[in-house]
Short mmCIF file of C-alpha atoms in Angstrom, two decimals:
data_model
loop_
_atom_site.label_atom_id
_atom_site.label_comp_id
_atom_site.label_asym_id
_atom_site.label_seq_id
_atom_site.Cartn_x
_atom_site.Cartn_y
_atom_site.Cartn_z
CA UNK T 1 -30.24 49.45 1.60
CA UNK T 2 -28.96 48.23 4.93
CA UNK T 3 -29.45 45.20 7.22
CA UNK T 4 -30.00 44.83 11.00
CA UNK T 5 -27.31 43.34 13.13
CA UNK T 6 -29.54 40.24 13.54
CA UNK T 7 -29.88 39.80 9.81
CA UNK T 8 -26.10 40.23 9.16
CA UNK T 9 -25.32 37.78 12.02
CA UNK T 10 -27.53 35.21 10.34
CA UNK T 11 -26.42 35.78 6.87
CA UNK T 12 -22.66 35.79 7.72
CA UNK T 13 -22.88 32.80 10.10
CA UNK T 14 -21.64 34.86 13.03
CA UNK T 15 -23.34 36.34 16.18
CA UNK T 16 -24.66 39.69 17.22
CA UNK T 17 -22.32 39.59 20.09
CA UNK T 18 -19.23 39.24 17.76
CA UNK T 19 -20.51 42.14 15.53
CA UNK T 20 -20.91 44.43 18.68
CA UNK T 21 -17.38 43.48 19.76
CA UNK T 22 -16.05 44.45 16.29
CA UNK T 23 -17.81 47.76 16.73
CA UNK T 24 -16.39 48.26 20.30
CA UNK T 25 -12.81 47.85 19.11
CA UNK T 26 -13.40 50.00 15.90
CA UNK T 27 -13.02 47.13 13.39
CA UNK T 28 -16.55 47.26 11.98
CA UNK T 29 -18.70 50.18 12.89
CA UNK T 30 -22.43 50.13 11.96
CA UNK T 31 -23.64 52.42 9.26
CA UNK T 32 -26.42 53.73 11.56
CA UNK T 33 -28.07 53.25 14.72
CA UNK T 34 -31.94 52.84 14.55
CA UNK T 35 -34.48 54.64 16.88
CA UNK T 36 -34.68 51.28 18.73
CA UNK T 37 -30.94 51.18 19.35
CA UNK T 38 -30.27 48.41 16.84
CA UNK T 39 -27.19 48.61 14.72
CA UNK T 40 -27.61 48.53 10.90
CA UNK T 41 -24.98 47.93 8.22
CA UNK T 42 -24.88 48.91 4.49
CA UNK T 43 -23.27 47.30 1.48
CA UNK T 44 -19.88 48.91 2.23
CA UNK T 45 -19.90 47.41 5.84
CA UNK T 46 -20.77 43.99 4.30
CA UNK T 47 -17.73 44.13 2.07
CA UNK T 48 -15.58 45.15 5.10
CA UNK T 49 -17.12 42.18 7.18
CA UNK T 50 -16.36 39.81 4.38
CA UNK T 51 -12.67 40.84 4.31
CA UNK T 52 -12.59 40.55 8.12
CA UNK T 53 -13.91 36.95 8.01
CA UNK T 54 -11.51 36.11 5.14
CA UNK T 55 -8.52 37.42 7.08
CA UNK T 56 -9.65 35.42 10.14
CA UNK T 57 -9.57 32.36 7.88
CA UNK T 58 -6.00 33.14 7.12
CA UNK T 59 -5.14 33.04 10.84
CA UNK T 60 -4.78 36.74 11.51
CA UNK T 61 -5.77 38.18 14.94
CA UNK T 62 -8.04 41.08 15.26
CA UNK T 63 -5.26 43.76 15.78
CA UNK T 64 -3.42 42.40 12.65
CA UNK T 65 -6.70 42.59 10.69
CA UNK T 66 -7.28 46.13 11.74
CA UNK T 67 -3.74 47.07 10.59
CA UNK T 68 -4.28 45.38 7.24
CA UNK T 69 -7.59 47.16 6.62
CA UNK T 70 -6.16 50.47 7.65
CA UNK T 71 -3.20 50.18 5.20
CA UNK T 72 -5.38 49.09 2.26
CA UNK T 73 -6.92 51.71 -0.05
CA UNK T 74 -8.66 49.40 -2.49
CA UNK T 75 -11.29 46.97 -1.41
CA UNK T 76 -11.33 45.31 -4.75
CA UNK T 77 -7.62 44.79 -4.92
CA UNK T 78 -7.67 43.31 -1.38
CA UNK T 79 -10.46 40.93 -2.22
CA UNK T 80 -8.64 39.94 -5.39
CA UNK T 81 -5.71 38.73 -3.29
CA UNK T 82 -8.05 36.85 -0.90
CA UNK T 83 -9.78 35.27 -4.01
CA UNK T 84 -6.34 34.00 -5.25
CA UNK T 85 -5.73 32.28 -1.95
CA UNK T 86 -9.23 30.87 -1.79
CA UNK T 87 -8.88 29.39 -5.34
CA UNK T 88 -5.65 27.71 -4.36
CA UNK T 89 -7.36 26.31 -1.29
CA UNK T 90 -10.38 25.16 -3.54
CA UNK T 91 -8.08 23.37 -5.95
CA UNK T 92 -6.16 21.66 -2.94
CA UNK T 93 -9.44 20.55 -1.27
CA UNK T 94 -10.81 19.29 -4.57
CA UNK T 95 -7.81 17.05 -4.83
CA UNK T 96 -8.18 15.90 -1.20
CA UNK T 97 -11.87 15.06 -1.85
CA UNK T 98 -10.97 13.13 -5.00
CA UNK T 99 -8.28 11.21 -3.08
CA UNK T 100 -10.67 10.20 -0.15
CA UNK T 101 -13.48 9.30 -2.63
CA UNK T 102 -11.01 7.00 -4.47
CA UNK T 103 -9.87 5.38 -1.24
CA UNK T 104 -13.44 4.72 -0.18
CA UNK T 105 -14.32 3.30 -3.52
CA UNK T 106 -11.29 0.98 -3.45
CA UNK T 107 -12.09 -0.15 0.01
CA UNK T 108 -15.68 -0.88 -0.74
CA UNK T 109 -14.88 -2.78 -3.88
CA UNK T 110 -12.02 -4.72 -2.34
CA UNK T 111 -9.47 -3.36 -4.59
CA UNK T 112 -5.75 -2.53 -3.98
CA UNK T 113 -4.89 0.86 -2.60
CA UNK T 114 -2.46 2.97 -4.43
CA UNK T 115 -0.29 4.88 -1.87
CA UNK T 116 0.87 7.40 -4.54
CA UNK T 117 -2.69 8.76 -5.02
CA UNK T 118 -4.07 8.58 -1.50
CA UNK T 119 -2.41 11.73 -0.27
CA UNK T 120 -2.84 14.14 -3.16
CA UNK T 121 -3.68 17.55 -1.84
CA UNK T 122 -2.56 16.89 1.62
CA UNK T 123 0.82 18.66 1.22
CA UNK T 124 2.88 20.78 -1.08
CA UNK T 125 4.68 18.13 -3.07
CA UNK T 126 2.76 18.75 -6.21
CA UNK T 127 5.52 21.30 -7.22
CA UNK T 128 8.38 18.92 -6.52
CA UNK T 129 9.32 18.23 -10.15
CA UNK T 130 9.17 21.94 -11.07
CA UNK T 131 11.28 22.98 -8.09
CA UNK T 132 13.90 20.29 -8.71
CA UNK T 133 14.08 21.17 -12.44
CA UNK T 134 14.54 24.87 -11.63
CA UNK T 135 16.84 24.76 -8.65
CA UNK T 136 17.94 21.21 -8.08
CA UNK T 137 16.89 18.25 -5.84
CA UNK T 138 18.53 19.71 -2.76
CA UNK T 139 16.45 22.72 -3.13
CA UNK T 140 13.23 20.62 -2.84
CA UNK T 141 14.67 18.46 -0.13
CA UNK T 142 15.72 21.36 2.04
CA UNK T 143 12.42 23.15 1.65
CA UNK T 144 10.37 20.01 2.24
CA UNK T 145 12.29 19.22 5.49
CA UNK T 146 11.85 22.83 6.67
CA UNK T 147 8.12 22.72 5.99
CA UNK T 148 7.58 19.40 7.65
CA UNK T 149 9.53 20.48 10.65
CA UNK T 150 7.09 23.28 11.44
CA UNK T 151 4.36 23.09 13.91
CA UNK T 152 0.71 23.78 12.71
CA UNK T 153 0.93 27.30 14.35
CA UNK T 154 4.25 28.04 12.58
CA UNK T 155 2.78 27.09 9.30
CA UNK T 156 -0.31 29.24 9.84
CA UNK T 157 1.84 32.17 10.78
CA UNK T 158 4.14 31.76 7.72
CA UNK T 159 0.95 31.52 5.48
CA UNK T 160 -0.46 34.64 7.06
CA UNK T 161 2.83 36.65 6.44
CA UNK T 162 2.89 35.48 2.89
CA UNK T 163 -0.86 36.53 2.40
CA UNK T 164 -0.03 39.94 3.98
CA UNK T 165 2.97 40.45 1.66
CA UNK T 166 0.98 39.51 -1.47
CA UNK T 167 -1.92 41.81 -0.39
CA UNK T 168 0.36 44.68 0.28
CA UNK T 169 1.85 44.35 -3.17
CA UNK T 170 -1.53 44.20 -4.83
CA UNK T 171 -2.80 47.22 -2.90
CA UNK T 172 0.41 49.24 -3.79
CA UNK T 173 0.00 48.37 -7.46
CA UNK T 174 -3.70 49.35 -7.36
CA UNK T 175 -2.78 52.71 -6.14
CA UNK T 176 -0.29 53.12 -9.05
CA UNK T 177 2.78 54.21 -6.97
CA UNK T 178 6.21 54.34 -8.58
CA UNK T 179 8.13 51.09 -8.45
CA UNK T 180 11.23 53.07 -7.41
CA UNK T 181 9.48 54.80 -4.62
CA UNK T 182 10.48 54.32 -1.08
CA UNK T 183 7.16 52.45 -0.37
CA UNK T 184 7.66 50.09 -3.18
CA UNK T 185 11.24 49.38 -2.39
CA UNK T 186 10.37 48.66 1.16
CA UNK T 187 8.01 46.01 -0.15
CA UNK T 188 10.85 44.64 -2.32
CA UNK T 189 13.06 44.46 0.72
CA UNK T 190 10.39 42.54 2.64
CA UNK T 191 10.02 40.16 -0.41
CA UNK T 192 13.75 39.45 -0.56
CA UNK T 193 13.81 38.86 3.23
CA UNK T 194 10.97 36.36 2.87
CA UNK T 195 12.84 34.55 0.14
CA UNK T 196 16.03 34.42 2.18
CA UNK T 197 14.10 32.73 5.03
CA UNK T 198 12.96 29.87 2.96
CA UNK T 199 15.50 27.06 3.04
CA UNK T 200 16.33 25.54 -0.42
CA UNK T 201 15.66 28.60 -2.42
CA UNK T 202 18.65 30.27 -4.12
CA UNK T 203 18.06 33.29 -2.00
CA UNK T 204 18.98 31.19 1.07
CA UNK T 205 22.37 30.34 -0.34
CA UNK T 206 25.07 32.80 0.27
CA UNK T 207 27.14 31.68 -2.64
CA UNK T 208 24.33 32.00 -5.28
CA UNK T 209 23.61 34.98 -7.54
CA UNK T 210 20.88 36.64 -5.47
CA UNK T 211 20.58 39.57 -7.81
CA UNK T 212 19.95 37.38 -10.81
CA UNK T 213 17.54 35.14 -8.92
CA UNK T 214 15.49 38.05 -7.69
CA UNK T 215 15.25 39.61 -11.19
CA UNK T 216 14.47 36.24 -12.71
CA UNK T 217 11.76 35.58 -10.17
CA UNK T 218 10.06 38.87 -11.05
CA UNK T 219 10.05 37.97 -14.67
CA UNK T 220 8.47 34.64 -13.79
CA UNK T 221 5.64 36.40 -11.93
CA UNK T 222 4.70 38.10 -15.06
CA UNK T 223 5.18 35.10 -17.40
CA UNK T 224 3.39 32.51 -15.23
CA UNK T 225 -0.16 33.44 -14.24
CA UNK T 226 -0.09 30.85 -11.38
CA UNK T 227 2.12 33.33 -9.58
CA UNK T 228 1.00 36.54 -11.13
CA UNK T 229 -2.53 36.01 -9.70
CA UNK T 230 -1.14 36.64 -6.23
CA UNK T 231 -0.50 40.37 -7.16
CA UNK T 232 -3.52 40.94 -9.45
CA UNK T 233 -5.26 44.34 -9.22
CA UNK T 234 -8.98 45.02 -9.65
CA UNK T 235 -8.45 45.81 -13.36
CA UNK T 236 -7.07 42.28 -13.88
CA UNK T 237 -4.35 41.45 -16.30
CA UNK T 238 -0.55 41.37 -15.57
CA UNK T 239 -0.29 44.87 -14.26
CA UNK T 240 0.18 43.84 -10.74
CA UNK T 241 2.79 41.28 -11.36
CA UNK T 242 4.60 43.74 -13.71
CA UNK T 243 4.62 46.33 -10.78
CA UNK T 244 6.28 43.71 -8.49
CA UNK T 245 8.73 42.66 -11.27
CA UNK T 246 9.77 46.43 -11.76
CA UNK T 247 10.22 47.08 -8.05
CA UNK T 248 12.25 43.86 -7.51
CA UNK T 249 14.40 44.70 -10.53
CA UNK T 250 15.21 48.21 -9.16
CA UNK T 251 15.87 46.76 -5.65
CA UNK T 252 18.10 44.08 -7.12
CA UNK T 253 20.14 46.56 -9.18
CA UNK T 254 20.55 49.08 -6.33
CA UNK T 255 20.77 46.93 -3.22
CA UNK T 256 22.04 43.45 -4.11
#
């Protein structure tokens, strides 16, 4: 079964012109060209288009999207990473909706606004207590100051890089490569470099036990499904997080 370019444009909420452009740059080729010259797309092409649109939502440009798609060997693993991001966004938006609905209700009923509940879901402070408990109040304050000091474009770029890293981990785990392999260790190096770039984390402190922190973080990815879901494979379960943990442990033991 396949669909014409007009049908796909309507279903996906895009335009035929956009789809033709994706074809021109080699991002999304049609499955076949009909006798009337119309492009047609099969189910595999639809999955690829879904991934393209999701990556666009993450702020990636078309050249970056092409690179991501080229490096991925498993569509299911890639979509699982996208799904984890979407679920986090869904939870955040649900909290925003509840906050705004509460404000509207209070205003209409003439009640007293509660400032502490008005901005739930509008920032990243929901993890404040957990961060302070794990790494101290300064860790949260430094990270919060860094995040709020970013421009919208800088935040989007940071989120894009995090999404790419999570996706690359999940793809590597899906392929079943050895955690000690050169490819896995390159991912571990990227992961540690990312941690070092976030003010407030123990990785950003030159006097902290970076080796112990990285190994402990890997264990937390396995123990806490909130983090493990970022590295899930198509088979589900903790296998993806376990792969990240093992690769980080090897990197920490050999390089830190």
